[in-house]
Coordinates of C-alpha atoms in Angstrom, one line a residue:
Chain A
X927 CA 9.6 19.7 9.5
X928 CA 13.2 21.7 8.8
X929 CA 14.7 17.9 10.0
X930 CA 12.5 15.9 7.8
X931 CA 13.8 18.1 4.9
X932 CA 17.1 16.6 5.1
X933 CA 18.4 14.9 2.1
X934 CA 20.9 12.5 0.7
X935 CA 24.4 12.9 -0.7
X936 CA 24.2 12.0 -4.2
X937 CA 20.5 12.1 -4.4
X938 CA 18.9 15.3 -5.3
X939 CA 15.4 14.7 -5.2
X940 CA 15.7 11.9 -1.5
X941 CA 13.9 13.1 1.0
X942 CA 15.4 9.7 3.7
X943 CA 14.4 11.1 7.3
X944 CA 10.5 12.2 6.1
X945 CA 10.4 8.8 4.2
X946 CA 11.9 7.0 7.6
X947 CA 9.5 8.6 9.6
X948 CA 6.3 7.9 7.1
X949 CA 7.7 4.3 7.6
X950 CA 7.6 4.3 11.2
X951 CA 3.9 5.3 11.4
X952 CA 2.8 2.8 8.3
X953 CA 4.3 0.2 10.6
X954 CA 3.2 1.3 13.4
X955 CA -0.7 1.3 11.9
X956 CA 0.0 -2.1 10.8
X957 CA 1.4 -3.2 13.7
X958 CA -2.0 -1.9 15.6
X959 CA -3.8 -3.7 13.0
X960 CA -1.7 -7.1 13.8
X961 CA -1.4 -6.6 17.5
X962 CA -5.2 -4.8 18.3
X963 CA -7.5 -7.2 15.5
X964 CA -5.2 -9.7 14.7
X965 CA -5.5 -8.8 11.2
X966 CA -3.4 -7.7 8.3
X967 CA -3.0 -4.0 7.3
X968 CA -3.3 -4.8 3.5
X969 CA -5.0 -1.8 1.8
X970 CA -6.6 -3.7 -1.1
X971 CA -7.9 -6.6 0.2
X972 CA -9.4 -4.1 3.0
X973 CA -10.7 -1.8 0.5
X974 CA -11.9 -5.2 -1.9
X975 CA -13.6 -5.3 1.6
X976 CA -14.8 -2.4 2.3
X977 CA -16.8 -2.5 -0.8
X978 CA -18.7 -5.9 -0.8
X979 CA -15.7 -6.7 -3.8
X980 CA -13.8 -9.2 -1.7
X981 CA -15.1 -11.7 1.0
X982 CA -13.1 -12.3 4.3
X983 CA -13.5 -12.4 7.6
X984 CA -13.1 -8.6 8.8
X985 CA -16.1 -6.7 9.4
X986 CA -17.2 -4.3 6.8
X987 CA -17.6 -1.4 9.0
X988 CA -14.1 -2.0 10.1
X989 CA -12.7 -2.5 6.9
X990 CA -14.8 0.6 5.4
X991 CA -13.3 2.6 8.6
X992 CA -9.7 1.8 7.9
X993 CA -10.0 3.0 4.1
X994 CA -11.8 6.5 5.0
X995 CA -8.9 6.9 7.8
X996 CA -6.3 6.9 4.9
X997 CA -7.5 10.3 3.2
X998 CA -8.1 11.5 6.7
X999 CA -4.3 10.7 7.7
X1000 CA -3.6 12.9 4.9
X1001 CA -5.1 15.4 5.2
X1002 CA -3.4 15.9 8.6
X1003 CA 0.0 15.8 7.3
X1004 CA -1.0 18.3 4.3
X1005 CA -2.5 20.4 6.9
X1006 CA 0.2 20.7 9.2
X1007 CA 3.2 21.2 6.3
X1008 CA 1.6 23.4 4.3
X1009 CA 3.1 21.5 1.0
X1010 CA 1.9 22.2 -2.8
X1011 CA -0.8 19.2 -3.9
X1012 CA 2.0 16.9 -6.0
X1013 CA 1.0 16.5 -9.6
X1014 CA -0.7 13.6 -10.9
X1015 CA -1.3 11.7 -14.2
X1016 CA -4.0 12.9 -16.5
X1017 CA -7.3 10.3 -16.6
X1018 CA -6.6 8.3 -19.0
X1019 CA -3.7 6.9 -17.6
X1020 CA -4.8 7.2 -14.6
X1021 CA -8.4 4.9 -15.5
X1022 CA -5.7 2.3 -17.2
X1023 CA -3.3 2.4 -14.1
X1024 CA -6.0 1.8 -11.7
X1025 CA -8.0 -0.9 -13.8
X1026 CA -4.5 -3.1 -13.9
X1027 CA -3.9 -2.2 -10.5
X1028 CA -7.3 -3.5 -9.2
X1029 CA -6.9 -6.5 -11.0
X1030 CA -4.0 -7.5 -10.1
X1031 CA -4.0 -6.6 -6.6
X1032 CA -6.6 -9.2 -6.7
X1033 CA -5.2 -12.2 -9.0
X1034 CA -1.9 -11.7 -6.8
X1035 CA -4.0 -11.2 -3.6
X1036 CA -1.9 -8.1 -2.3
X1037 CA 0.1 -4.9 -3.0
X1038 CA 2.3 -2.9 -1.4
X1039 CA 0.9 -2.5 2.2
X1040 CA 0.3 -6.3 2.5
X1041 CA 3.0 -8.4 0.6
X1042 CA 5.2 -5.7 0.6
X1043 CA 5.6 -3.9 4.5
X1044 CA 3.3 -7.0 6.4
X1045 CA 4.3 -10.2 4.1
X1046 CA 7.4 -9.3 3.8
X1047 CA 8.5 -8.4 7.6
X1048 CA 7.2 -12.1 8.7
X1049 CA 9.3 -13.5 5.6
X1050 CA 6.8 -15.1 4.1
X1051 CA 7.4 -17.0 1.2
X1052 CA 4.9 -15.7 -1.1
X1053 CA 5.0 -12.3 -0.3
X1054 CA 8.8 -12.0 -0.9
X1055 CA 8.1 -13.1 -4.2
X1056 CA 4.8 -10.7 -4.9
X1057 CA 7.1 -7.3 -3.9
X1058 CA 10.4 -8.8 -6.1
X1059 CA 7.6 -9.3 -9.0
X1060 CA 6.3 -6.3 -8.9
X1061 CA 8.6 -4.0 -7.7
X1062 CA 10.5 -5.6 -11.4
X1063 CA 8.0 -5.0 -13.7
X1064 CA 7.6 -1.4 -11.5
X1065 CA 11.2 -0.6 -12.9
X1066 CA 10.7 -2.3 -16.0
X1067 CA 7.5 -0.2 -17.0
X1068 CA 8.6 3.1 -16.0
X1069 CA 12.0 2.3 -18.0
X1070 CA 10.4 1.3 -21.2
X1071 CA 7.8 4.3 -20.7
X1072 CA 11.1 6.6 -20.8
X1073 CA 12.4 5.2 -23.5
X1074 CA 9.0 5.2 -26.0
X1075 CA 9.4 8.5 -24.5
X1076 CA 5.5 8.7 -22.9
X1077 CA 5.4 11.2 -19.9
X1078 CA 2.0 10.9 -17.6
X1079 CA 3.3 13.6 -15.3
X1080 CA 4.0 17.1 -16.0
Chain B
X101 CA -18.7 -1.8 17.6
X102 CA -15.9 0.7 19.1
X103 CA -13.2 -1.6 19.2
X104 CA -14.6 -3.1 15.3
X105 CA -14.5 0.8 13.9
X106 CA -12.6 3.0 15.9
X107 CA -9.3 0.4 15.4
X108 CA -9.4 0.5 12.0
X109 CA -10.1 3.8 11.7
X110 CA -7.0 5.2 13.9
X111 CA -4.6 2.0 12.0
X112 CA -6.1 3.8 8.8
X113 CA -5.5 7.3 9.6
X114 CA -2.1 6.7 10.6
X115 CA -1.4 4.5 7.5
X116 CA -2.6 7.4 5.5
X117 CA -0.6 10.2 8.0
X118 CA 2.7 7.7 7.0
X119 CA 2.1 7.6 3.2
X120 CA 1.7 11.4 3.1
X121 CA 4.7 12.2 5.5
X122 CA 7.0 9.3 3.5
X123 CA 5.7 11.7 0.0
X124 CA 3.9 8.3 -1.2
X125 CA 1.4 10.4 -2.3
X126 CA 2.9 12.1 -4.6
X127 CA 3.4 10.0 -7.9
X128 CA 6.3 11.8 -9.1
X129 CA 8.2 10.6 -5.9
X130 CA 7.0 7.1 -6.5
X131 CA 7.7 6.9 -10.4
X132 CA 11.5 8.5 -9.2
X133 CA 11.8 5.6 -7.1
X134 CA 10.6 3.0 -9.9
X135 CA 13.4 5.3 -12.4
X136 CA 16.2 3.1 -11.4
X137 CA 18.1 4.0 -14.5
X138 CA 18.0 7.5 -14.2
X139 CA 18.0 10.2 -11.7
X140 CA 17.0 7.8 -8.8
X141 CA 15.2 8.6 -5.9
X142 CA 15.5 6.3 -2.8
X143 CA 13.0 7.7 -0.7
X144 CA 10.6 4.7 -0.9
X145 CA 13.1 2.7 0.2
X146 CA 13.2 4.1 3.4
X147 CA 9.6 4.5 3.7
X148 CA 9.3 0.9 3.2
X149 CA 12.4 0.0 5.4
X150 CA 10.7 2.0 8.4
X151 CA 7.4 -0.4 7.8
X152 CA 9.3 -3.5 7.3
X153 CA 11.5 -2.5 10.6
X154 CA 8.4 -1.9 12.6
X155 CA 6.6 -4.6 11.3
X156 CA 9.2 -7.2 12.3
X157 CA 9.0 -5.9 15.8
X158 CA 5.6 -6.7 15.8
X159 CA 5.8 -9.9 13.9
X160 CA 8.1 -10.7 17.5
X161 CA 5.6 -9.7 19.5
X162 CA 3.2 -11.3 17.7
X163 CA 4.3 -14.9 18.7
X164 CA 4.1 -14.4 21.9
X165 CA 0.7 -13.7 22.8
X166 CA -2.0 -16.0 22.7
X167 CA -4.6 -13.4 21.0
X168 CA -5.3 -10.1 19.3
X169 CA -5.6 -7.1 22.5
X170 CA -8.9 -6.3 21.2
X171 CA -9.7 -9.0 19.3
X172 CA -10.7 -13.0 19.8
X173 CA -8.1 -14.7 17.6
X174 CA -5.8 -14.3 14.8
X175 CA -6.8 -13.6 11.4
X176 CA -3.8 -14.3 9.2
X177 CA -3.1 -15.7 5.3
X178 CA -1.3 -19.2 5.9
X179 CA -0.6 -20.3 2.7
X180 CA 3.5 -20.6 1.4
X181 CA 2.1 -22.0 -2.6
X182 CA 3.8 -19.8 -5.1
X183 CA 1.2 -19.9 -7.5
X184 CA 0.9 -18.2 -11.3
X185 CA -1.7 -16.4 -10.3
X186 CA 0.5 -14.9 -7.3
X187 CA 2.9 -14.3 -9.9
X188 CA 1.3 -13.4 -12.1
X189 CA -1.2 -11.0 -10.3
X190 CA 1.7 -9.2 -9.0
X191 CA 3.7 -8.7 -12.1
X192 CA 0.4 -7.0 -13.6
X193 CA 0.1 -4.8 -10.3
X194 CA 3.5 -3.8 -10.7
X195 CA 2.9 -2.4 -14.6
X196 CA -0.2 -0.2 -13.0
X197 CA 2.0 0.6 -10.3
X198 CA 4.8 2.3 -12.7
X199 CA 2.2 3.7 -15.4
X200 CA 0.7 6.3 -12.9
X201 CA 2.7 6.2 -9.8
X202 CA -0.1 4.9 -7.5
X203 CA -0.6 2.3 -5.5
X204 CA -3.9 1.4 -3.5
X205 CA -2.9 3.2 -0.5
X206 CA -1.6 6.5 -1.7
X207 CA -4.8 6.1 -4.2
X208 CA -6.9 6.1 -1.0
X209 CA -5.1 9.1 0.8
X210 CA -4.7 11.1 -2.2
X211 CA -8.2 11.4 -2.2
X212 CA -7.5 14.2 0.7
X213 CA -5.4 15.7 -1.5
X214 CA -6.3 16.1 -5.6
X215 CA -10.1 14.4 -4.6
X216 CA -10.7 14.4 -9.1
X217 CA -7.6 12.3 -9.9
X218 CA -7.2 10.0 -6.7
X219 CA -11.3 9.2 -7.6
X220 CA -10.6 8.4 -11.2
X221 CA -7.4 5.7 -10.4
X222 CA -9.8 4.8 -7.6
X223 CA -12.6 3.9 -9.1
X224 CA -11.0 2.0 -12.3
X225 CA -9.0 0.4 -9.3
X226 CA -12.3 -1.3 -7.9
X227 CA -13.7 -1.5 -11.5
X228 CA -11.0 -3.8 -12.4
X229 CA -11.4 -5.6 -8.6
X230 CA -15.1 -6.5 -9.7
X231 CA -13.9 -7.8 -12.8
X232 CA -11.6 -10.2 -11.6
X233 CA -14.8 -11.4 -9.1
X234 CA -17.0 -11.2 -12.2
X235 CA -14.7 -13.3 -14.0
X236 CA -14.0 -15.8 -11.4
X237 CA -17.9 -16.5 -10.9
X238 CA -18.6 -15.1 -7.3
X239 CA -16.0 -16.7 -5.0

């Protein structure tokens, strides 16, 4: 764990080798999902899945077991660093963050885990397009949150 | 049944093992990446270029093998359209995206970790999910 501490000249707060190597394994799980089911590790049309939200073709025990795996995933890697629980927003906007998430996860039929790491690595079209969208209006909220000055995390 | 549940479940577990390890789960590590005009933090990035790296690899592999190890045939989106609704969709996912520093993933894994606040951006996650079905008349 000393190794994955490593950071990056010029950027305080990096943290590259830990993010590499959390890259590595997301790929790896979707490449399991892709090579072993033939499927795409998107989390939320799975989870749109999982919960009778979304139709498709994977199974809904399957897609149920691939969303209760994520916490569990978690909880290994919390267990075996030790690290402080981050910090997260307080409810309210955390109920508007999620509602706007969910929706448009859905209207644009993906979010990071599908367009972004599965779309994007078999360069398809519309999935380059969904991460440039949204990683844009990503920057562009957070910017214009700094400057109305609104803080969500302590 | 095994090969149905237990492949997801292990794909799931070591999605959520990644997101944790690459600090995904901590919203103040996402919102530093999406602060692109401040005091920046790359790490994303290179959670995302891991993926991506992998991912190709197995995009490679992909093509060459007639079917799924453990399954009967492919499963994959086809379409190239780029739609408003694509656009559209994603643009409004990105603005929940920067407001609390979650995505569906980490939402999902951070359950394992602050269980009260994962469950609230959960559950307005699949709140606004049913909408969008409620909307759209069941399709």
């Amino acid at each position: 764990m000393t190794l994955l501490a490593t950071g990056l000249p010029g950027f305080p707060d990096a943290a590259p080798l830990a993010g590499l190597a959390g890259g590595v394994l997301i790929g790896l799980a979707a490449a399991l999902m892709l090579l072993g089911a033939g499927r795409i590790a998107g989390v939320s049309g799975i989870a749109a899945r999982a919960f009778g939200i979304g139709s498709g073709s994977m199974p809904r025990i399957g897609a149920s077991a691939f969303v209760i795996g994520l916490p569990l995933g978690a909880l290994i890697i919390m267990g075996l660093s030790g690290a402080a629980a981050p910090s997260f927003a307080g409810p309210v906007p955390l109920v508007i963050a999620g509602l706007i998430v969910g929706i448009g996860t859905r209207l644009g039929s993906g979010c990071t885990s599908g367009h972004g790491v599965c779309g994007m690595s078999r360069l398809s079209q519309r999935s380059l397009v969904a991460t440039a969208t949204f990683m844009v209006t990503g920057f562009a909220t957070v910017a214009a949150m700094n400057a109305l000055g609104i803080t969500v995390l302590p | 049944m095994i090969r149905d549940t237990l492949l997801p479940l292990v794909s799931g577990t070591i999605f959520g093992a990644g997101l944790a390890l690459g600090g995904m789960t901590d919203p103040a590590r996402v919102r530093g990446f999406l602060h692109l005009f401040g005091n920046w933090d790359p790490t994303l990035a290179f959670v995302m270029g891991g993926a991506v790296l992998v991912m190709a690899l197995a995009w490679l592999v992909q093509r060459r093998m007639q079917r799924p190890i453990f399954a009967e045939g492919f499963s994959l989106p086809d379409r190239s359209d780029l739609t408003a609704r694509l656009i559209g969709g994603s643009a409004l996912f990105g603005i929940g995206w920067g407001i609390a520093g979650l995505c569906p993933g980490p939402g999902f894994a951070a359950l394992a970790i602050a269980p009260t606040s994962a469950g609230i951006f959960v559950a307005a996650m699949l709140a606004g999910m049913i909408l969008v079905r409620l909307m759209e008349g069941k399709t």
